Amino acid sequence: MTDFADSYIKQSELALEPIFPFLCDSVVSRAEPRLAGLTVADLGGGTGQWLEALFALGIGFGLLLDENPAMVSHARARFELIGCRGHAIRCRAEAIPICSASCDLAISRNSMHLWADIARGWAEIFRILVPGGSAFIGRGFGPDIPGDVREKVKTARKAIRAKDAACREEPQSPPPLEVVELAKACGFRNVQMVPDGKSYWILAKKNGHAP
Ligand SMILES: C[S@@+](CC[C@H](N)C(=O)[O-])C[C@H]1O[C@@H](n2cnc3c(N)ncnc32)[C@H](O)[C@@H]1O
């Protein structure tokens, strides 16, 4: 567990940093045009880099949810260092210890394929979102990253992974249409699949108006 976290944190901070501003652009252009003051939950949030990039754009509160204790400690230390309104909780995406209808936006990158029960995870996403809230959940470097940045990140990540024995192959993602159906079965009405190279993102909106 710790080996994985150490190795992933290094890989993420050395190679993945450039992707997060583009993922924020994707959120703004595709899900939530106004980020100011929003409460955002990142499921399997790892190092917390995506939330940090969203803090820079004015979100009000960020919740990092991750089952790995080393990831949670790392994210807590980062949030403290930058002095943001961020909180990291050790939990599974399938059992999130926060109130229903308490988040405006749920995000997750490169984690859903690791959840033991993806249907349960989506049920939790639906539960924690306010009416009118959005989910942007997927895998990859982001659908709106420019090609040259994508290539640079890919090369940098490959170089780090080649030198690090603790880097392991990850399981395949479930077929996208299966996830679209799971999200709809949880109550999401507006669900779209957004391709991202060989990966994909699921954009889902909970019916209703934000309070
Ligand atoms: C590949 S890392 C991705 C981290 C981060 N989201 C990113 O984009 O760099 C996957 C993360 O998902 C977490 N994870 C795996 N299964 C989980 C689950 N069922 N619930 C919560 N977190 C989970 C892992 O601990 C790990 O931090």
XYZ file of N, CA and C and ligand atoms in Angstrom:
660
model
N 0.842 -1.209 0.000
C 0.000 0.000 0.000
C 0.871 1.251 0.000
N 1.842 1.293 0.962
C 2.695 2.465 1.058
C 3.606 2.554 -0.156
N 4.115 1.375 -0.637
C 4.949 1.370 -1.831
C 4.215 1.996 -2.999
N 2.931 1.578 -3.142
C 2.131 2.125 -4.233
C 1.990 3.636 -4.069
N 1.667 4.075 -2.841
C 1.451 5.506 -2.615
C 2.729 6.293 -2.886
N 3.865 5.807 -2.347
C 5.129 6.524 -2.553
C 5.416 6.679 -4.036
N 5.276 5.557 -4.738
C 5.595 5.551 -6.152
C 4.616 6.444 -6.929
N 3.301 6.360 -6.576
C 2.314 7.149 -7.317
C 2.474 8.643 -7.042
N 2.764 8.984 -5.781
C 2.913 10.406 -5.431
C 4.073 11.006 -6.227
N 5.173 10.261 -6.302
C 6.343 10.748 -7.052
C 5.968 10.939 -8.530
N 5.355 9.912 -9.081
C 4.967 9.956 -10.494
C 4.016 11.122 -10.771
N 3.071 11.288 -9.849
C 2.050 12.298 -10.047
C 2.650 13.708 -9.957
N 3.502 13.909 -8.942
C 4.032 15.270 -8.767
C 5.083 15.609 -9.817
N 5.825 14.600 -10.284
C 6.858 14.901 -11.286
C 6.294 14.984 -12.703
N 5.282 14.161 -12.995
C 4.862 14.086 -14.400
C 3.454 14.607 -14.678
N 2.534 14.450 -13.713
C 1.123 14.709 -14.036
C 0.662 16.152 -13.805
N 1.485 16.926 -13.076
C 1.094 18.297 -12.701
C 0.433 19.087 -13.864
N 1.010 19.035 -15.100
C 0.440 19.879 -16.175
C -0.988 19.526 -16.576
N -1.476 18.337 -16.218
C -2.813 17.966 -16.723
C -3.942 18.638 -15.935
N -3.666 19.005 -14.663
C -4.783 19.398 -13.801
C -5.440 20.734 -14.206
N -4.669 21.744 -14.644
C -5.360 22.949 -15.118
C -6.284 22.666 -16.307
N -5.879 21.723 -17.178
C -6.745 21.393 -18.325
C -7.978 20.616 -17.873
N -7.816 19.799 -16.835
C -8.992 19.096 -16.288
C -9.961 20.117 -15.669
N -9.395 21.165 -15.063
C -10.268 22.226 -14.516
C -11.017 22.917 -15.657
N -10.318 23.173 -16.770
C -10.992 23.778 -17.936
C -12.146 22.889 -18.392
N -11.905 21.567 -18.376
C -12.968 20.641 -18.803
C -14.174 20.752 -17.881
N -13.905 20.861 -16.580
C -15.011 20.989 -15.621
C -15.820 22.253 -15.931
N -15.095 23.358 -16.165
C -15.784 24.633 -16.387
C -16.566 24.598 -17.710
N -15.936 24.070 -18.765
C -16.612 24.128 -20.063
C -17.709 23.069 -20.191
N -17.597 21.974 -19.426
C -18.538 20.873 -19.654
C -19.527 20.641 -18.506
N -19.151 21.070 -17.290
C -19.996 20.689 -16.142
C -20.471 21.874 -15.310
N -19.549 22.662 -14.796
C -19.907 23.728 -13.849
C -19.227 25.031 -14.286
N -19.930 25.888 -15.026
C -19.287 27.112 -15.530
C -18.813 28.064 -14.434
N -19.493 28.025 -13.265
C -19.074 28.915 -12.164
C -18.583 28.076 -10.996
N -17.264 28.160 -10.744
C -16.681 27.328 -9.687
C -16.712 28.012 -8.319
N -16.841 29.339 -8.333
C -16.692 30.106 -7.089
C -17.611 29.573 -5.988
N -17.001 29.217 -4.866
C -17.759 28.817 -3.685
C -18.258 27.381 -3.686
N -18.039 26.641 -4.767
C -18.591 25.282 -4.816
C -17.908 24.337 -3.821
N -18.658 23.358 -3.344
C -18.096 22.246 -2.559
C -17.859 21.084 -3.523
N -16.595 20.625 -3.567
C -16.200 19.606 -4.540
C -15.633 18.392 -3.811
N -16.083 17.204 -4.198
C -15.532 15.955 -3.644
C -14.743 15.254 -4.740
N -13.499 14.855 -4.412
C -12.666 14.103 -5.369
C -12.533 12.668 -4.845
N -13.157 11.725 -5.541
C -13.174 10.312 -5.110
C -11.901 9.619 -5.592
N -11.178 9.024 -4.672
C -9.884 8.434 -5.031
C -8.940 9.537 -5.464
N -8.973 10.630 -4.700
C -8.293 11.876 -5.099
C -6.776 11.838 -5.026
N -6.206 10.797 -4.415
C -4.742 10.630 -4.411
C -4.018 11.793 -3.768
N -3.133 12.425 -4.535
C -2.285 13.490 -3.996
C -3.032 14.787 -3.705
N -4.212 14.961 -4.303
C -4.967 16.204 -4.102
C -4.638 17.290 -5.115
N -3.870 16.937 -6.159
C -3.451 17.973 -7.121
C -4.618 18.592 -7.898
N -5.633 17.779 -8.221
C -6.770 18.339 -8.969
C -7.532 19.330 -8.083
N -7.752 18.948 -6.818
C -8.437 19.890 -5.916
C -7.611 21.161 -5.741
N -6.291 21.009 -5.635
C -5.440 22.210 -5.489
C -5.642 23.155 -6.677
N -5.701 22.582 -7.892
C -5.899 23.420 -9.088
C -7.282 24.070 -9.047
N -8.276 23.363 -8.502
C -9.624 23.945 -8.395
C -9.685 25.023 -7.318
N -8.900 24.861 -6.249
C -8.823 25.912 -5.218
C -8.310 27.205 -5.835
N -7.315 27.074 -6.721
C -6.743 28.268 -7.364
C -7.809 28.993 -8.195
N -8.873 28.286 -8.569
C -9.945 28.900 -9.371
C -11.156 29.279 -8.525
N -11.026 29.145 -7.199
C -12.051 29.728 -6.323
C -13.087 28.800 -5.732
N -12.902 27.472 -5.821
C -13.911 26.621 -5.156
C -13.903 26.936 -3.660
N -15.051 26.664 -3.016
C -15.168 27.057 -1.608
C -14.626 26.020 -0.646
N -14.866 24.736 -0.978
C -14.468 23.671 -0.059
C -14.156 22.425 -0.881
N -13.069 21.752 -0.519
C -12.675 20.539 -1.258
C -12.546 19.358 -0.326
N -13.139 18.253 -0.721
C -13.076 17.025 0.084
C -12.356 15.961 -0.705
N -11.212 15.517 -0.213
C -10.504 14.429 -0.868
C -10.883 13.136 -0.165
N -11.376 12.179 -0.942
C -11.836 10.900 -0.391
C -10.954 9.814 -0.983
N -10.229 9.091 -0.143
C -9.330 8.061 -0.685
C -9.175 6.952 0.351
N -9.088 5.722 -0.150
C -8.979 4.588 0.782
C -7.558 4.394 1.294
N -6.574 5.028 0.651
C -5.172 4.777 0.994
C -4.690 5.780 2.050
N -4.277 5.291 3.239
C -3.910 6.208 4.324
C -2.728 7.114 3.969
N -1.771 6.593 3.180
C -0.607 7.421 2.836
C -1.011 8.563 1.894
N -1.939 8.290 0.994
C -2.439 9.343 0.098
C -3.161 10.419 0.911
N -3.973 9.954 1.864
C -4.751 10.900 2.680
C -3.813 11.784 3.504
N -2.767 11.184 4.113
C -1.826 11.996 4.905
C -1.108 12.999 4.011
N -0.720 12.541 2.824
C -0.014 13.436 1.908
C -0.910 14.623 1.524
N -2.167 14.312 1.166
C -3.087 15.385 0.745
C -3.344 16.351 1.905
N -3.506 15.812 3.109
C -3.729 16.680 4.283
C -2.577 17.657 4.453
N -1.347 17.129 4.327
C -0.169 17.990 4.504
C -0.128 19.070 3.410
N -0.475 18.696 2.188
C -0.478 19.670 1.079
C -1.522 20.758 1.342
N -2.730 20.335 1.748
C -3.803 21.314 1.968
C -3.405 22.292 3.076
N -2.727 21.747 4.104
C -2.301 22.609 5.207
C -1.254 23.615 4.715
N -0.324 23.091 3.894
C 0.756 23.935 3.373
C 0.209 25.100 2.545
N -0.756 24.806 1.680
C -1.260 25.898 0.830
C -2.369 26.690 1.529
N -2.802 26.222 2.702
C -3.783 26.992 3.488
C -5.132 27.109 2.811
N -5.642 25.978 2.274
C -6.941 26.034 1.601
C -8.003 25.371 2.482
N -9.259 25.536 2.085
C -10.351 24.890 2.829
C -10.555 23.480 2.268
N -9.542 22.639 2.536
C -9.588 21.269 2.038
C -9.544 20.289 3.186
N -10.202 19.166 3.001
C -10.259 18.159 4.052
C -10.080 16.801 3.376
N -9.213 15.943 3.942
C -8.996 14.622 3.346
C -9.533 13.557 4.283
N -10.346 12.660 3.748
C -10.985 11.609 4.549
C -10.597 10.249 3.987
N -10.196 9.346 4.888
C -9.920 7.986 4.438
C -11.237 7.213 4.359
N -11.627 6.864 3.175
C -12.864 6.092 2.999
C -12.886 5.498 1.605
N -13.827 4.620 1.386
C -14.029 4.067 0.052
C -15.083 4.877 -0.689
N -14.933 4.931 -2.009
C -15.937 5.603 -2.841
C -17.307 4.956 -2.649
N -17.302 3.692 -2.245
C -18.562 2.951 -2.104
C -19.263 3.238 -0.777
N -18.630 3.954 0.134
C -19.245 4.268 1.446
C -18.648 5.589 1.911
N -19.246 6.681 1.475
C -18.674 8.011 1.735
C -19.316 8.592 3.001
N -18.498 8.872 4.013
C -19.078 9.287 5.302
C -19.416 10.776 5.348
N -20.213 11.230 4.376
C -20.670 12.624 4.422
C -22.174 12.651 4.133
N -22.805 13.767 4.501
C -24.268 13.854 4.385
C -24.717 13.829 2.927
N -25.945 13.395 2.747
C -26.561 13.438 1.422
C -26.717 14.901 1.000
N -26.684 15.124 -0.311
C -26.889 16.456 -0.892
C -25.970 17.507 -0.266
N -24.670 17.166 -0.138
C -23.751 18.124 0.492
C -22.651 18.604 -0.454
N -22.614 18.104 -1.684
C -21.565 18.532 -2.637
C -22.201 19.037 -3.929
N -21.544 20.041 -4.518
C -22.034 20.571 -5.795
C -21.450 19.810 -6.980
N -20.248 19.282 -6.767
C -19.537 18.653 -7.884
C -18.752 17.466 -7.350
N -18.855 16.327 -8.052
C -18.032 15.151 -7.712
C -17.098 14.890 -8.882
N -15.806 14.786 -8.573
C -14.825 14.510 -9.625
C -14.041 13.252 -9.242
N -13.424 12.643 -10.225
C -12.556 11.509 -9.942
C -11.757 11.201 -11.196
N -10.451 11.041 -11.010
C -9.601 10.682 -12.160
C -8.815 9.426 -11.830
N -8.834 8.476 -12.751
C -8.018 7.253 -12.627
C -8.248 6.493 -11.330
N -9.468 6.408 -10.906
C -9.748 5.672 -9.682
C -10.891 4.679 -9.859
N -11.921 5.062 -10.632
C -13.137 4.232 -10.710
C -12.830 2.782 -11.098
N -11.827 2.574 -11.966
C -11.523 1.206 -12.411
C -10.977 0.347 -11.260
N -10.628 1.007 -10.125
C -10.099 0.274 -8.965
C -11.170 -0.003 -7.909
N -12.346 0.603 -8.053
C -13.378 0.421 -7.026
C -13.910 -1.006 -7.075
N -14.107 -1.594 -5.886
C -14.599 -2.978 -5.824
C -16.042 -3.060 -6.322
N -16.818 -1.980 -6.105
C -18.227 -1.995 -6.492
C -18.559 -0.643 -7.143
N -18.439 -0.626 -8.467
C -18.606 0.648 -9.193
C -20.058 1.144 -9.114
N -21.007 0.210 -9.125
C -22.421 0.612 -9.035
C -22.681 1.318 -7.693
N -22.102 0.771 -6.630
C -22.267 1.360 -5.297
C -21.614 2.756 -5.269
N -20.443 2.869 -5.912
C -19.757 4.162 -5.991
C -20.641 5.213 -6.657
N -21.293 4.827 -7.771
C -22.171 5.793 -8.464
C -23.395 6.137 -7.622
N -23.887 5.150 -6.860
C -25.030 5.436 -5.978
C -24.614 6.470 -4.921
N -23.393 6.354 -4.438
C -22.883 7.308 -3.450
C -22.697 8.699 -4.083
N -22.210 8.716 -5.319
C -22.042 10.008 -6.009
C -23.404 10.708 -6.120
N -24.423 9.936 -6.529
C -25.768 10.518 -6.666
C -26.259 11.038 -5.312
N -26.020 10.259 -4.287
C -26.510 10.630 -2.939
C -25.859 11.912 -2.422
N -24.536 12.045 -2.612
C -23.855 13.208 -1.991
C -24.064 14.506 -2.783
N -24.515 14.383 -4.047
C -24.686 15.608 -4.842
C -25.988 16.334 -4.497
N -25.933 17.651 -4.565
C -27.158 18.451 -4.424
C -27.950 18.310 -5.732
N -29.264 18.571 -5.703
C -30.008 18.622 -6.960
C -29.359 19.682 -7.869
N -29.163 19.340 -9.116
C -28.485 20.258 -10.044
C -26.973 20.076 -10.052
N -26.455 19.232 -9.153
C -25.006 19.006 -9.079
C -24.505 18.135 -10.232
N -23.182 18.132 -10.417
C -22.604 17.402 -11.551
C -21.526 16.435 -11.095
N -21.338 15.401 -11.924
C -20.227 14.462 -11.708
C -19.396 14.411 -12.983
N -18.074 14.425 -12.810
C -17.162 14.318 -13.957
C -16.091 13.312 -13.542
N -16.268 12.086 -14.022
C -15.526 10.941 -13.482
C -14.884 10.183 -14.630
N -13.597 9.940 -14.594
C -13.010 9.194 -15.712
C -11.546 8.891 -15.542
N -10.928 8.664 -16.692
C -9.548 8.193 -16.689
C -8.843 8.812 -17.881
N -7.583 9.129 -17.693
C -6.823 9.714 -18.802
C -6.282 11.074 -18.409
N -5.742 11.791 -19.384
C -5.127 13.091 -19.115
C -6.129 14.237 -19.288
N -7.349 13.905 -19.674
C -8.388 14.925 -19.835
C -8.726 15.126 -21.296
N -10.031 15.327 -21.578
C -10.463 15.412 -22.978
C -10.051 16.709 -23.665
N -9.637 17.719 -22.894
C -9.361 19.028 -23.502
C -7.891 19.422 -23.424
N -7.015 18.474 -23.130
C -5.582 18.785 -23.036
C -5.015 18.918 -24.458
N -4.204 19.941 -24.717
C -3.619 20.061 -26.064
C -2.692 18.871 -26.361
N -2.620 18.500 -27.638
C -1.858 17.317 -28.051
C -0.402 17.356 -27.615
N 0.243 18.539 -27.695
C 1.670 18.595 -27.357
C 1.874 18.375 -25.852
N 0.957 18.892 -25.031
C 1.083 18.697 -23.572
C 0.831 17.221 -23.243
N -0.180 16.643 -23.896
C -0.471 15.214 -23.685
C 0.781 14.375 -23.966
N 1.454 14.670 -25.089
C 2.641 13.881 -25.459
C 3.763 14.056 -24.438
N 3.968 15.308 -23.983
C 5.031 15.580 -22.993
C 4.768 14.818 -21.696
N 3.522 14.842 -21.249
C 3.167 14.169 -19.983
C 3.347 12.656 -20.143
N 2.895 12.154 -21.284
C 3.009 10.712 -21.552
C 4.473 10.272 -21.490
N 5.347 11.054 -22.146
C 6.771 10.719 -22.188
C 7.379 10.786 -20.789
N 7.038 11.841 -20.050
C 7.603 12.003 -18.699
C 7.142 10.864 -17.790
N 5.876 10.492 -17.901
C 5.334 9.427 -17.050
C 5.967 8.075 -17.389
N 6.152 7.852 -18.684
C 6.751 6.590 -19.130
C 8.171 6.467 -18.579
N 8.924 7.567 -18.613
C 10.316 7.549 -18.144
C 10.360 7.226 -16.647
N 9.438 7.809 -15.871
C 9.415 7.550 -14.424
C 9.022 6.101 -14.162
N 7.996 5.642 -14.878
C 7.511 4.267 -14.651
C 8.565 3.229 -15.014
N 9.380 3.520 -16.033
C 10.397 2.552 -16.467
C 11.444 2.330 -15.382
N 11.668 3.378 -14.554
C 12.716 3.284 -13.523
C 12.183 2.802 -12.185
N 10.836 2.676 -12.060
C 10.257 2.426 -10.745
C 9.563 1.064 -10.704
N 10.177 0.146 -9.964
C 9.651 -1.229 -9.902
C 8.276 -1.283 -9.233
N 7.967 -0.272 -8.396
C 6.684 -0.306 -7.674
C 5.508 0.094 -8.579
N 5.804 0.644 -9.782
C 4.714 1.005 -10.701
C 4.126 -0.267 -11.270
N 2.817 -0.386 -11.184
C 2.220 -1.638 -11.651
C 1.174 -1.354 -12.723
N 0.928 -2.372 -13.508
C -0.130 -2.259 -14.509
C -1.467 -2.181 -13.777
N -2.344 -1.326 -14.249
C -3.643 -1.196 -13.592
C -4.712 -1.943 -14.385
N -5.795 -2.335 -13.719
C -6.860 -3.041 -14.446
C -7.499 -2.166 -15.517
N -8.151 -2.803 -16.474
C -8.853 -2.064 -17.524
C -10.072 -1.361 -16.937
N -10.504 -0.325 -17.618
C -11.746 0.343 -17.203
C -12.929 -0.492 -17.676
N -14.065 -0.379 -16.973
C -15.262 -1.052 -17.479
C -15.713 -0.382 -18.784
N -16.454 -1.091 -19.642
C -16.922 -0.466 -20.875
C -17.743 0.790 -20.571
N -17.518 1.871 -21.312
C -18.170 3.148 -20.981
C -19.695 3.083 -20.950
N -20.277 2.321 -21.884
C -21.746 2.310 -21.914
C -22.322 1.605 -20.687
N -21.545 0.676 -20.156
C -21.959 0.011 -18.909
C -22.037 1.043 -17.772
N -21.034 1.935 -17.734
C -21.004 2.948 -16.667
C -22.131 3.972 -16.873
N -22.393 4.318 -18.140
C -23.511 5.235 -18.424
C -24.806 4.630 -17.864
N -25.009 3.345 -18.102
C -26.239 2.684 -17.622
C -26.280 2.637 -16.089
N -25.108 2.381 -15.471
C -25.053 2.365 -13.995
C -25.461 3.722 -13.435
N -24.924 4.785 -14.057
C -25.228 6.144 -13.567
C -26.716 6.428 -13.720
N -27.280 6.021 -14.858
C -28.720 6.261 -15.069
C -29.542 5.475 -14.050
N -29.103 4.253 -13.749
C -29.846 3.416 -12.796
C -29.841 4.042 -11.399
N -28.830 4.871 -11.113
C -28.771 5.529 -9.790
C -29.685 6.748 -9.730
N -30.158 7.213 -10.877
C -31.070 8.360 -10.880
C -30.596 9.512 -11.754
N -29.356 9.474 -12.225
C -28.894 10.544 -13.119
C -29.690 10.456 -14.428
N -30.209 11.575 -14.902
C -30.987 11.576 -16.141
C -30.129 12.000 -17.329
N -29.240 12.938 -17.086
C -28.447 13.487 -18.182
C -27.029 12.933 -18.060
N -26.709 11.904 -18.833
C -25.407 11.239 -18.704
C -24.752 11.156 -20.080
N -23.518 11.636 -20.163
C -22.797 11.586 -21.446
C -21.444 10.932 -21.271
N -20.965 10.293 -22.326
C -19.619 9.742 -22.333
C -18.747 10.693 -23.163
N -17.593 11.055 -22.602
C -16.671 11.964 -23.289
C -15.368 11.202 -23.553
N -15.014 10.970 -24.809
C -13.779 10.212 -25.081
C -12.524 11.008 -24.708
N -11.486 10.279 -24.304
C -10.198 10.900 -23.961
C -9.099 9.922 -24.393
N -8.613 10.058 -25.614
C -7.649 9.088 -26.141
C -8.241 7.691 -26.058
N -7.503 6.784 -25.405
C -8.023 5.415 -25.268
C -8.964 5.293 -24.069
N -9.093 6.363 -23.299
C -9.925 6.329 -22.097
C -11.218 7.120 -22.323
N -11.935 7.371 -21.235
C -13.184 8.134 -21.352
C -13.546 8.768 -20.012
N -14.456 9.720 -20.096
C -15.013 10.376 -18.904
C -16.522 10.239 -18.958
N -17.129 10.217 -17.782
C -18.588 10.219 -17.707
C -18.994 11.535 -17.045
N -19.851 12.255 -17.773
C -20.370 13.529 -17.289
C -21.839 13.297 -16.960
N -22.211 13.516 -15.713
C -23.589 13.230 -15.307
C -24.134 14.393 -14.495
N -25.385 14.717 -14.719
C -26.023 15.842 -14.025
C -27.205 15.305 -13.223
N -27.296 15.745 -11.974
C -28.448 15.334 -11.138
C -29.577 16.331 -11.383
N -30.758 15.829 -11.656
C -31.890 16.716 -11.936
C -32.180 17.656 -10.765
N -32.733 18.793 -11.102
C -33.149 19.725 -10.059
C -32.319 20.983 -10.118
N -32.644 21.910 -9.216
C -31.917 23.176 -9.178
C -31.057 23.241 -7.943
N -29.838 23.740 -8.122
C -28.957 23.902 -6.977
C -29.607 24.859 -5.988
N -29.483 24.591 -4.667
C -30.138 25.469 -3.697
C -29.527 26.856 -3.700
C -4.220 5.801 -9.813
S -4.518 6.667 -8.331
C -5.212 8.213 -8.957
C -5.059 9.331 -7.984
C -5.588 10.692 -8.460
N -7.019 10.672 -8.634
C -4.928 11.164 -9.722
O -5.609 11.556 -10.652
O -3.706 11.194 -9.776
C -5.971 5.839 -7.750
C -6.436 6.303 -6.388
O -7.713 5.737 -6.102
C -7.694 5.290 -4.758
N -8.730 4.242 -4.634
C -8.741 3.014 -5.184
N -9.880 2.370 -4.897
C -10.617 3.216 -4.137
C -11.897 3.139 -3.533
N -12.670 2.064 -3.654
N -12.327 4.212 -2.830
C -11.540 5.309 -2.675
N -10.328 5.431 -3.221
C -9.872 4.416 -3.961
C -6.281 4.818 -4.523
O -5.955 4.745 -3.160
C -5.492 5.868 -5.289
O -5.160 6.968 -4.471
